[in-house]
Short mmCIF file of C-alpha atoms in Angstrom, two decimals:
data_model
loop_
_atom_site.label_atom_id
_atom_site.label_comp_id
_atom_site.label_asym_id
_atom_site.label_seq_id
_atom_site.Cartn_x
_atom_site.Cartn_y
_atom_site.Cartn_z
CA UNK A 1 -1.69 -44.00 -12.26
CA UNK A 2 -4.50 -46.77 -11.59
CA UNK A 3 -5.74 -48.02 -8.36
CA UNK A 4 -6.26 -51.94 -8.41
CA UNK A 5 -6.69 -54.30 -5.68
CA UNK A 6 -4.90 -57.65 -6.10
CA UNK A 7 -7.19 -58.69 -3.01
CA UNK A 8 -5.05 -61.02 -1.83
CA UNK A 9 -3.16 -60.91 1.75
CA UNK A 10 -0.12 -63.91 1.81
CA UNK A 11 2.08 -62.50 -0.49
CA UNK A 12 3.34 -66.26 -1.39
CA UNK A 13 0.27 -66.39 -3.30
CA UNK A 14 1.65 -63.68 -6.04
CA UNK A 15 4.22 -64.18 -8.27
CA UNK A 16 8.19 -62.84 -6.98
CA UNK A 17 9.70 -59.76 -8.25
CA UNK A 18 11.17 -60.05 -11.52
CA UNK A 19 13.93 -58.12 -10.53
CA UNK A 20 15.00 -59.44 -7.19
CA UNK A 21 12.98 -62.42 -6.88
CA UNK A 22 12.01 -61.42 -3.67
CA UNK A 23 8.32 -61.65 -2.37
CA UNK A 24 5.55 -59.10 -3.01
CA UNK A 25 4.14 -56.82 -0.80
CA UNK A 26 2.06 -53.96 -1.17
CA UNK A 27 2.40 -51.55 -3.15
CA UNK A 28 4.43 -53.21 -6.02
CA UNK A 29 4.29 -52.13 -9.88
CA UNK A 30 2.42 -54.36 -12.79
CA UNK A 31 3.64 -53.43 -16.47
CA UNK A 32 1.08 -52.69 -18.42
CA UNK A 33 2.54 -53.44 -21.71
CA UNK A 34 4.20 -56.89 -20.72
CA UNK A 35 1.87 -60.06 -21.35
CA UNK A 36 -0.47 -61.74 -21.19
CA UNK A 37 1.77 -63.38 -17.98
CA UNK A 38 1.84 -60.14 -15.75
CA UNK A 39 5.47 -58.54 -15.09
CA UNK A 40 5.85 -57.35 -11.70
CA UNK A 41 8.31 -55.35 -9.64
CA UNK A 42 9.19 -54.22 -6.24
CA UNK A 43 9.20 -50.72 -5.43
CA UNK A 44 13.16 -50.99 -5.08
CA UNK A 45 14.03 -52.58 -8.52
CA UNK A 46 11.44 -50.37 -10.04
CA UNK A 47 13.02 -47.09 -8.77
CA UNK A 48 16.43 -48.87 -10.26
CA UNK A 49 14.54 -48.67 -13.34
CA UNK A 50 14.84 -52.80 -14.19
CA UNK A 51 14.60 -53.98 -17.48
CA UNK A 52 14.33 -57.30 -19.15
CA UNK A 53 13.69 -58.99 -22.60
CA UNK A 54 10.57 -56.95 -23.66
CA UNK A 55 9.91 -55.17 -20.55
CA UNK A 56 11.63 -51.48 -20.68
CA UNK A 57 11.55 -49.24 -17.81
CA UNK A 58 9.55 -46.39 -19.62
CA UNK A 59 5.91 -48.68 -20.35
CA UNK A 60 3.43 -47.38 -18.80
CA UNK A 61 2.55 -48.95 -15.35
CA UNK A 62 0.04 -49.88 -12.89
CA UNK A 63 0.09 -49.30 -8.93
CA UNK A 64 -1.34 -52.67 -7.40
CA UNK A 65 -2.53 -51.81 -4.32
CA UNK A 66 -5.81 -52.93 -1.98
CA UNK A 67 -5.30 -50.29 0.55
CA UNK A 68 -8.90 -48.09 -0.35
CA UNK A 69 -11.95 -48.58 1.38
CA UNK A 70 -14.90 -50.56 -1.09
CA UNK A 71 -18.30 -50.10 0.83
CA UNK A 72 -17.84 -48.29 4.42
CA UNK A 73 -14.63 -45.92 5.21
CA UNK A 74 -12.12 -47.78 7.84
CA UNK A 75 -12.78 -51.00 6.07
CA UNK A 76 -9.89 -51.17 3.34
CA UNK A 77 -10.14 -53.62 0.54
CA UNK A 78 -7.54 -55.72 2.14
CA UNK A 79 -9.76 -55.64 5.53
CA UNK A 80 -12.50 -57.48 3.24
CA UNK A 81 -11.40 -59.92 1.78
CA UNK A 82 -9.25 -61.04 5.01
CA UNK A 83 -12.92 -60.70 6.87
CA UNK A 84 -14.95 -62.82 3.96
CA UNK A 85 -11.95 -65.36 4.49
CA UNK A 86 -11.97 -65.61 8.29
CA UNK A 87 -15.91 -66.48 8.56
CA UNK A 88 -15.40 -69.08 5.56
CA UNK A 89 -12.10 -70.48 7.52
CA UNK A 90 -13.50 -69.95 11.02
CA UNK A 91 -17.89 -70.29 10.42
CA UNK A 92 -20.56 -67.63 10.64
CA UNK A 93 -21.77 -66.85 14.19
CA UNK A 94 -18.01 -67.05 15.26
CA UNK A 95 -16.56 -63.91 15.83
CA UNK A 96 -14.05 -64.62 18.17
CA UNK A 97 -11.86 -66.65 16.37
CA UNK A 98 -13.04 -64.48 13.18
CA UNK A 99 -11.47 -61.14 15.21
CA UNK A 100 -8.58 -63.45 15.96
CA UNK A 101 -7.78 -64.56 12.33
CA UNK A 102 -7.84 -60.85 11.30
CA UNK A 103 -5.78 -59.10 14.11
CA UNK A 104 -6.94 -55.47 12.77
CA UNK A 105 -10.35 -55.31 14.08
CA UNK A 106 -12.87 -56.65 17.46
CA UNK A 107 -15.39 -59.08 17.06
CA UNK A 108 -17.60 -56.77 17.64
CA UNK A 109 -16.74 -54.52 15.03
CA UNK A 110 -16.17 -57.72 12.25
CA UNK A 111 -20.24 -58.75 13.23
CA UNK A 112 -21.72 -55.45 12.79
CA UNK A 113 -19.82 -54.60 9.78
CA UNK A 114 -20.49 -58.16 8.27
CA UNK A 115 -24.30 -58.16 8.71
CA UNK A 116 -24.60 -54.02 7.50
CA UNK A 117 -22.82 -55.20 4.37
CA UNK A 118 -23.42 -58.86 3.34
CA UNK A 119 -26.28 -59.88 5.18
CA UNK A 120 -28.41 -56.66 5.48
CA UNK A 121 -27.12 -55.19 2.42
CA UNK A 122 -30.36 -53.91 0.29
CA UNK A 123 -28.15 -54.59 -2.78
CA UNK A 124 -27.21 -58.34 -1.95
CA UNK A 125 -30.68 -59.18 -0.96
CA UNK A 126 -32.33 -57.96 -4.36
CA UNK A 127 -29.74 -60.08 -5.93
CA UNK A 128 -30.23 -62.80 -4.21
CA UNK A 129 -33.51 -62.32 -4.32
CA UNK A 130 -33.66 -62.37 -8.27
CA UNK A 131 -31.68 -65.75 -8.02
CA UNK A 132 -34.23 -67.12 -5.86
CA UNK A 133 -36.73 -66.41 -8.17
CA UNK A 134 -34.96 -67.62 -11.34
CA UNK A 135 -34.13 -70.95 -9.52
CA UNK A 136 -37.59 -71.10 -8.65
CA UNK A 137 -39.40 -70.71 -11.96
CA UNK A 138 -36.79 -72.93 -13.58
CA UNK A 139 -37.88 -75.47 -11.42
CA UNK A 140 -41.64 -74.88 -10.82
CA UNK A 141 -42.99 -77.31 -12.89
CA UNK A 142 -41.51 -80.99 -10.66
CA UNK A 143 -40.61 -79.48 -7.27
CA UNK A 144 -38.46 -81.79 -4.70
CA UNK A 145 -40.01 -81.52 -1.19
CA UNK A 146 -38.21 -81.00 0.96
CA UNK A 147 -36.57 -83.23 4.23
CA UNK A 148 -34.64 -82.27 7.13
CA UNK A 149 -32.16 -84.15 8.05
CA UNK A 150 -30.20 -84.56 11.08
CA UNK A 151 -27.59 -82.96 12.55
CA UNK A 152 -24.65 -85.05 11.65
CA UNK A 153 -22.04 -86.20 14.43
CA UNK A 154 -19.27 -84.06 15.50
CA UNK A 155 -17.13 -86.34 17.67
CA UNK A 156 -14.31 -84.82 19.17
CA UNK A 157 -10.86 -85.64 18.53
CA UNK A 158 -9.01 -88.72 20.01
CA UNK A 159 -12.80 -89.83 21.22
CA UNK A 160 -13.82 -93.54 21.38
CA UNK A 161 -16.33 -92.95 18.00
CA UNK A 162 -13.75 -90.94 16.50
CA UNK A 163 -11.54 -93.39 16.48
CA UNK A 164 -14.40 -96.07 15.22
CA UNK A 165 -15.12 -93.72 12.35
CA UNK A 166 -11.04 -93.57 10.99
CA UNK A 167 -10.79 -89.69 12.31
CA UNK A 168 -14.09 -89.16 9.28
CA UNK A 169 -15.68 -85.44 10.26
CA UNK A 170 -19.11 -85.61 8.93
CA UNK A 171 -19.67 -82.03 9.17
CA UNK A 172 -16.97 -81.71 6.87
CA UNK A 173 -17.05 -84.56 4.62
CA UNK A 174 -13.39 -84.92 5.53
CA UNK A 175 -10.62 -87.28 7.33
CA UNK A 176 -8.10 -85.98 9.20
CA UNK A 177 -5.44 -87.82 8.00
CA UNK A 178 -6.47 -88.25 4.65
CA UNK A 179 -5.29 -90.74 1.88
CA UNK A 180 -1.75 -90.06 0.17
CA UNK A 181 -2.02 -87.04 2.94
CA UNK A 182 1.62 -85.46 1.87
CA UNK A 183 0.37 -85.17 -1.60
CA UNK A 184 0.56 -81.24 -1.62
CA UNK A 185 4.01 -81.11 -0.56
CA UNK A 186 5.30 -81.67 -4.25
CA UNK A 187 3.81 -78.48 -5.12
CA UNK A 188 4.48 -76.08 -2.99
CA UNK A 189 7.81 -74.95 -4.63
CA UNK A 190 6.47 -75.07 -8.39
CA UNK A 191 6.20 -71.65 -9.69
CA UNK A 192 5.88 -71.17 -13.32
CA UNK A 193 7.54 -67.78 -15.21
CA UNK A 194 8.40 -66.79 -18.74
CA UNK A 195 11.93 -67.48 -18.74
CA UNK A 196 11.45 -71.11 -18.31
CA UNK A 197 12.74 -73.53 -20.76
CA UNK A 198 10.46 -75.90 -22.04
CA UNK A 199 12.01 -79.01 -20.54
CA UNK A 200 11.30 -77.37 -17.59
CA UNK A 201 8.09 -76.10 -18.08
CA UNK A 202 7.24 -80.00 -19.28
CA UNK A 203 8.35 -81.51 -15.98
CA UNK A 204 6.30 -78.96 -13.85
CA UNK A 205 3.32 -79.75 -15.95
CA UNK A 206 4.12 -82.92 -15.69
CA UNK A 207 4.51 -82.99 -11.86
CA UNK A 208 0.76 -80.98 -11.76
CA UNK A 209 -0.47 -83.98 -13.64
CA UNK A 210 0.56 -86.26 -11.09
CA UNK A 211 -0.65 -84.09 -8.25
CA UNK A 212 -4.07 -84.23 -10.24
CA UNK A 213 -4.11 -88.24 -10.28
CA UNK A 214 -3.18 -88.39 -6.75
CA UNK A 215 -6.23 -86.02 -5.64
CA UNK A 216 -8.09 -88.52 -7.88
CA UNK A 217 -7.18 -91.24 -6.44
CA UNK A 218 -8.33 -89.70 -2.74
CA UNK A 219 -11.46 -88.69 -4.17
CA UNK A 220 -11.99 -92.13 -5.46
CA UNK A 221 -11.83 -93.83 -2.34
CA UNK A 222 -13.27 -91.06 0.40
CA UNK A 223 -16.59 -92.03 -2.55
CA UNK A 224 -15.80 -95.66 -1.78
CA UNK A 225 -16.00 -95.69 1.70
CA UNK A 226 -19.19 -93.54 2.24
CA UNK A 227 -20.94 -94.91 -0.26
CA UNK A 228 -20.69 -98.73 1.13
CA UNK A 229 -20.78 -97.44 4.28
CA UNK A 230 -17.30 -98.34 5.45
CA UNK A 231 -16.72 -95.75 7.85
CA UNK A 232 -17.72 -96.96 10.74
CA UNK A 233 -16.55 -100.19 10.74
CA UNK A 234 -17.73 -101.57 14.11
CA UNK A 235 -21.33 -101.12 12.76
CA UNK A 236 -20.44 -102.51 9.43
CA UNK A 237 -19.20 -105.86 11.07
CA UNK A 238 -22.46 -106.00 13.07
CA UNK A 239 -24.73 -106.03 9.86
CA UNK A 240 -22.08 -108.60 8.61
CA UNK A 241 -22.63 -111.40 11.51
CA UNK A 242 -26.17 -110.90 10.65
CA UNK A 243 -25.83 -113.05 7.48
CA UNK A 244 -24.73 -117.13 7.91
CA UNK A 245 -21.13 -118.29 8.13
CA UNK A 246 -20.90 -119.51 4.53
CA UNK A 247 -21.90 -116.06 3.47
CA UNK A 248 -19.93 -114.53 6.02
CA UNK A 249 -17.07 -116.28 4.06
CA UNK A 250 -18.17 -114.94 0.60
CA UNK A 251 -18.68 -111.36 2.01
CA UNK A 252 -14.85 -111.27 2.80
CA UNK A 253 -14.05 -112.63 -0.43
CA UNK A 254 -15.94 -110.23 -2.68
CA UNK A 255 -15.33 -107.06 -0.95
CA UNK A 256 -12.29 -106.47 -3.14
CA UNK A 257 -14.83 -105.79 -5.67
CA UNK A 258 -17.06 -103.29 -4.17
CA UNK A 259 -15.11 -100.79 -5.53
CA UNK A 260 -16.36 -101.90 -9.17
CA UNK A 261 -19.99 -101.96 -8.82
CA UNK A 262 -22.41 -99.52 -6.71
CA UNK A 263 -23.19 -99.69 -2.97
CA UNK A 264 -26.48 -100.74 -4.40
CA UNK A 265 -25.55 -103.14 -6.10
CA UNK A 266 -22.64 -104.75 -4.09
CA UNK A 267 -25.83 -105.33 -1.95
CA UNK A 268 -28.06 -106.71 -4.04
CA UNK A 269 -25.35 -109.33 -5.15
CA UNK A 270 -24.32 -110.68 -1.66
CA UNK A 271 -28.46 -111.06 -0.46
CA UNK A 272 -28.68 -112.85 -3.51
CA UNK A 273 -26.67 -114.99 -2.75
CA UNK A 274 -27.80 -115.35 0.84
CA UNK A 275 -30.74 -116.23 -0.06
CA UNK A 276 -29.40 -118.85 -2.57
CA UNK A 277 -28.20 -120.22 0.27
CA UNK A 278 -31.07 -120.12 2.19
CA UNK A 279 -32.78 -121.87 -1.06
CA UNK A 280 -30.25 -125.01 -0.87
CA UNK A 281 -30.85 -125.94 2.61
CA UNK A 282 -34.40 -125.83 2.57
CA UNK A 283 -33.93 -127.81 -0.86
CA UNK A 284 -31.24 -130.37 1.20
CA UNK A 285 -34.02 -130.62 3.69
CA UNK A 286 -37.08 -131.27 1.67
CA UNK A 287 -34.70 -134.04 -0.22
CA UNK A 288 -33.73 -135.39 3.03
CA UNK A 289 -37.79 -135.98 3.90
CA UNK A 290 -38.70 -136.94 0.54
CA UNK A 291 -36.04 -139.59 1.03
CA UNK A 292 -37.48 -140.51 4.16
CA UNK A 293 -40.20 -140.99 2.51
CA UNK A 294 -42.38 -138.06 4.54
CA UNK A 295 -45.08 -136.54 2.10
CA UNK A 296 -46.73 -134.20 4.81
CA UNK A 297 -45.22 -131.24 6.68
CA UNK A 298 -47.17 -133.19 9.82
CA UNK A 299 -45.08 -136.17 9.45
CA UNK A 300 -41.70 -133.68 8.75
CA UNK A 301 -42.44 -132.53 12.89
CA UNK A 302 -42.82 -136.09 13.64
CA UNK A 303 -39.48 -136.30 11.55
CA UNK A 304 -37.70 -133.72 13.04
CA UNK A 305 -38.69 -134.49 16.59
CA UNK A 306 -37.25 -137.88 16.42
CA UNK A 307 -34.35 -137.38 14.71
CA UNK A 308 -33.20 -134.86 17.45
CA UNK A 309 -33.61 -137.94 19.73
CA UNK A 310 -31.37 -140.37 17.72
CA UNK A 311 -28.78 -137.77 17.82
CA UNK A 312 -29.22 -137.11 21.68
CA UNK A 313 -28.84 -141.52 22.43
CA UNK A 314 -25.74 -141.12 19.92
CA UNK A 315 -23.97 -138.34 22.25
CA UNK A 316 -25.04 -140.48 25.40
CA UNK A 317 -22.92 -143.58 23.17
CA UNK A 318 -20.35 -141.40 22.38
CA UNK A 319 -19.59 -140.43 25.30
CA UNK A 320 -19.89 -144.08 26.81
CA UNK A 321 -17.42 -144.84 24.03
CA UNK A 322 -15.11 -142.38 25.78
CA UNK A 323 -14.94 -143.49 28.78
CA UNK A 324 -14.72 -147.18 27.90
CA UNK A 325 -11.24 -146.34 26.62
CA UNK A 326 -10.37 -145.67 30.92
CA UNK A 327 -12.45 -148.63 32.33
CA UNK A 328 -9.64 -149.51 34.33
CA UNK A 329 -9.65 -146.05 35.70
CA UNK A 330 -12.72 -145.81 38.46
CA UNK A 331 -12.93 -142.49 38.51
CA UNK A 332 -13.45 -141.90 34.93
CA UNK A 333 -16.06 -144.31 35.20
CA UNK A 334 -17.76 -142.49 38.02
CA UNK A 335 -17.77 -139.07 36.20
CA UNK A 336 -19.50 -140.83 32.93
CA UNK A 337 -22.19 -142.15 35.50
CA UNK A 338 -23.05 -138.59 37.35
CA UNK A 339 -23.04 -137.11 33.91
CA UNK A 340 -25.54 -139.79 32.32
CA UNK A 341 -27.91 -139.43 35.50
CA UNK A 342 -27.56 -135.68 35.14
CA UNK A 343 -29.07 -136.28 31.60
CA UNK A 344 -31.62 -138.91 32.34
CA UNK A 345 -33.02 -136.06 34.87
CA UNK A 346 -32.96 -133.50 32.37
CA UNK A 347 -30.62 -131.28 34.21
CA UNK A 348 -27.67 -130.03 32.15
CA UNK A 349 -24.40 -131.95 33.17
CA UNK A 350 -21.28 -129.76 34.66
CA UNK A 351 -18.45 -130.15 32.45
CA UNK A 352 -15.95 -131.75 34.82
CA UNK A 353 -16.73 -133.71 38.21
CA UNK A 354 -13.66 -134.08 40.70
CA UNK A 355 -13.58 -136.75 42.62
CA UNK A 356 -11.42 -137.36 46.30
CA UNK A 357 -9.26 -140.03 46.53
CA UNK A 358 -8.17 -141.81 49.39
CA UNK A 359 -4.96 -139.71 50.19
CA UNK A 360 -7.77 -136.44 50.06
CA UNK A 361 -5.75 -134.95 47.24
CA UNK A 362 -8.63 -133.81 44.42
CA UNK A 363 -7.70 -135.33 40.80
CA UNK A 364 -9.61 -135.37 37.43
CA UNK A 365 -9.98 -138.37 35.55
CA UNK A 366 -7.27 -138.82 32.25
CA UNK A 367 -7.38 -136.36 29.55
CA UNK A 368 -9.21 -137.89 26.11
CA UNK A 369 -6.43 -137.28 23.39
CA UNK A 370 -8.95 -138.14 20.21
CA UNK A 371 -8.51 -135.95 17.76
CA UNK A 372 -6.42 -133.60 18.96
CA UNK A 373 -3.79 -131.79 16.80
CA UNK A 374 0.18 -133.49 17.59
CA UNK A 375 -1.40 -137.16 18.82
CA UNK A 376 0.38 -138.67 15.77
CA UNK A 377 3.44 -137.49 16.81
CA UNK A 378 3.37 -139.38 20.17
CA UNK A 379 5.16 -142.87 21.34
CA UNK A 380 2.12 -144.77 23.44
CA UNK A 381 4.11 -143.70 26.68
CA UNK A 382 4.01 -139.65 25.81
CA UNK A 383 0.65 -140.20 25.20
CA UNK A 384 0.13 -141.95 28.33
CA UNK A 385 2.14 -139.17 30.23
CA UNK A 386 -0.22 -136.37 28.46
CA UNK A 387 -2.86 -138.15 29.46
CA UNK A 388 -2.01 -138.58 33.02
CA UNK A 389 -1.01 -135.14 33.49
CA UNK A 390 -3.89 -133.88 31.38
CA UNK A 391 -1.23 -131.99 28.76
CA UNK A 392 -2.11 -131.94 25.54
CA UNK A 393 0.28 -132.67 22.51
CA UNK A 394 1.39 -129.57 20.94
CA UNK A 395 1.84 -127.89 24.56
CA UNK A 396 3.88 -131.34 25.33
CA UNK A 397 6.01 -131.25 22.06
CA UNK A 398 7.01 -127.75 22.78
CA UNK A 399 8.12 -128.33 26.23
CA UNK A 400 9.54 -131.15 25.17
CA UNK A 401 11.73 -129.09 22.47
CA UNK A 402 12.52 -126.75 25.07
CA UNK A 403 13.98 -128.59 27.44
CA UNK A 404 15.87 -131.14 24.68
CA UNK A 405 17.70 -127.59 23.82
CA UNK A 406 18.26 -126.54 27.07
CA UNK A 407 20.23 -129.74 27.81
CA UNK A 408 22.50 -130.14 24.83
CA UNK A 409 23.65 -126.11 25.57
CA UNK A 410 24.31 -126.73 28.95
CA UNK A 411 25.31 -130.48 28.72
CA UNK A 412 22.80 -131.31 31.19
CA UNK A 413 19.58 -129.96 33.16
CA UNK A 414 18.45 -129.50 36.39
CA UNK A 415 14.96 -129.56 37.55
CA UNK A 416 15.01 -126.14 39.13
CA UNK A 417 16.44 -125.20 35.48
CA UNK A 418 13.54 -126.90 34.13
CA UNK A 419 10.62 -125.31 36.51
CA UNK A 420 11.96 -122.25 35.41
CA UNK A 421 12.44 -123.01 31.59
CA UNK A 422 8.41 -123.99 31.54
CA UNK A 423 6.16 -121.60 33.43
CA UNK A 424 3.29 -124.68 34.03
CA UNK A 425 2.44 -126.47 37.44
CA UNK A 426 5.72 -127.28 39.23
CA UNK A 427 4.03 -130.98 39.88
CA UNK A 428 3.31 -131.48 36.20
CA UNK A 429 7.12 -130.20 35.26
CA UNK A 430 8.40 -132.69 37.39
CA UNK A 431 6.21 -135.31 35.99
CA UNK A 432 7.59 -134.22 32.30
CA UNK A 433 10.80 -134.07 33.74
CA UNK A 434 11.30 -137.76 35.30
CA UNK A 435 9.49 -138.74 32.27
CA UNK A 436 12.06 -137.22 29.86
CA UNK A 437 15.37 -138.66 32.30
CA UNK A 438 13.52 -142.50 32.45
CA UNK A 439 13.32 -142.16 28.63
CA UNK A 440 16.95 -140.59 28.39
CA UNK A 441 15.93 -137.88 25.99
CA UNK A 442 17.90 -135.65 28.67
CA UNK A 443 20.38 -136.06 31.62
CA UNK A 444 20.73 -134.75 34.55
CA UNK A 445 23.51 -132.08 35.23
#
């Protein structure tokens, strides 16, 4: 009767009983005449004396057991393999949670026995030793220096820069939710054995294919994202608004093909092309002086200089041209004027200046419509009455709409139906409300 150790401790990870199908656990019997596949039984269905196809109850058999101590007694096969696990599950150094994982010894015990055997171990260090050595000479001859690098982040979860970096764990090269995440779930009831048919040894395979494409696939773009540096993307769009708005634009546009070419070379292609940009508008603006007729980069100041002060007496036109449109209105008038002395003294303008009538109720002068989106839409008296009450036309249009549908469901409105309808200034509802009754788009109810 032999002695092996199956060194394994979840018995889903051997194959069921032949006989009863039931789980494996230690000690169980392994033909050793069945294979290459190995046949194994239960205790119960062995004692029962179970046969099947080939397999007859009197071939010679093996007891598979890990219940024997390997290097120290009180340490049991079993014990070893569950201790190498826990430090590669839980880290070296931590014997807590190492103690924990393994339930059948302390912490302290699990440290001293794992640095007398595989740290301390004269054996282990000879052999590593001759490894070192081999490495060594294999690579005597060009020898990398080396660099130390820094400790990489370990934010914790649900932080502010975990949840900038997508849940990524450096230390681990890992998300936590990674991509196609359920992946593993199609496999975890797939469990080949002789007696299958081939149709359905075919689909299994064929479902393990898939599994493989899928892991792929993950692998493929975890490489993707570190490699172009995607993983913190708050820091990613900050190196973006470094570049100009055109290239801004083309950045967006070719980042569906990052994933083609290298990080290196996704680079190289969008400075390229920033500076190609850069190239055309100094190009635009040496045409624009040779067509000027400037042949010095003295005269191009002189150029420059002046030109910004034909495009500062245009504004000052513009904006006359704006308020010409409201000559009739004083006020409008009087704002222009305290603006274009504000500019004349070099002191930058405020945006709007109220004025006091005679009643002492504060008013600002009409609102300039030109060029703003839903003008075309307007009769001259809704533009008047956006003008007036400083509305502009899409905000008036869908008020407008608003109340229009109120009225024909209720076959008729009321102000205080209206007020409540739009959520603006009751005085400028009112306005849009006697407007819309003059006009007889609505009645009153």
């Amino acid at each position: 009767m032999d002695r092996l150790g199956s060194f394994a401790n979840d018995p889903f990870d051997k194959p069921p009983c032949r006989g009863c199908s039931s789980y494996l656990t230690e000690p169980y019997i392994k033909c050793a005449e069945c294979g290459p596949s190995p046949f194994l039984l239960c205790l119960q269905c062995f004692t029962r004396g179970f046969e099947y196809k080939k397999h007859q109850s009197d071939h010679k058999y093996e007891i598979m057991t890990s219940d024997f101590p390997v290097l120290e007694p009180g340490w049991t096969a079993q014990e070893e393999m569950a201790l190498l696990e826990a430090v590669m599950d839980c880290g070296f150094g931590n014997w807590q949670d190492v103690a924990y994982q393994m339930r059948t010894k302390t912490k302290e015990e699990c440290e001293s026995h794992y640095m007398k055997n595989f740290i301390n171990n004269p054996l282990f260090s000879s052999t590593l030793l001759s490894l070192r050595k081999a490495k060594d000479s294999r690579f005597a001859e060009g020898a990398i220096p080396f660099k130390p690098s820094d400790d990489p982040p370990r934010p914790t979860f649900d932080s502010v820069l975990s949840r900038d970096m997508a849940g990524y764990m450096p230390a681990r090269a890992d998300f936590m939710e990674e991509f196609d995440n359920y992946a593993e779930w199609d496999l975890k009831d797939i469990d080949f054995v002789d007696d299958d048919s081939d149709i359905l040894r075919s689909l299994k395979l064929a479902v393990v294919d898939i599994y493989h494409s899928r892991l792929k696939e993950r692998q493929r773009r975890k490489k993707i994202i570190r490699d172009h540096g995607l993983i913190n993307l708050r820091k990613f769009q900050m190196l973006e608004r470094c570049y100009p708005k055109e290239v801004q634009e083309l950045y967006d546009v070719m980042r569906r093909f990052a994933r083609v070419v290298g990080p290196t070379e996704h680079d190289k292609f969008i400075e390229s092309h920033a500076l190609e940009f850069e190239l055309r508008r100094e190009i635009r603006r040496l045409q624009e002086y040779r067509k000027a007729g400037i042949k010095s980069f003295c005269s191009a100041k002189v150029y420059e200089r002046v030109k910004r002060m034909r495009e500062d007496e245009r504004r000052k036109r513009t904006m006359l041209c704006d308020v010409l449109q409201y000559i009739q209105d004083g006020r409008a008038c009087q704002q222009w004027l305290s603006k274009q002395a504000a500019i004349d003294a070099g002191v930058t303008p405020a945006v709007t200046t109220i004025t006091v009538s005679a009643t002492g109720r504060r008013s600002a002068p009409p609102l300039n419509l030109t060029g703003l989106p839903g003008t075309e839409k307007l009769n001259e008296r809704e533009k008047e009455l956006c003008q007036v009450v400083r509305l502009v036309p899409g905000a008036y249009l869908e008020y407008k709409q608003a109340l229009l549908n109120e009225c024909r469901r209720q076959g008729g409105l009321r102000l205080a139906q209206a007020r409540a309808l739009i959520k603006i200034d009751v005085n400028k509802t009112r306005k849009i409300y006697d407007f819309l009754i003059k006009e007889g788009y609505i009645t009153k109810a």
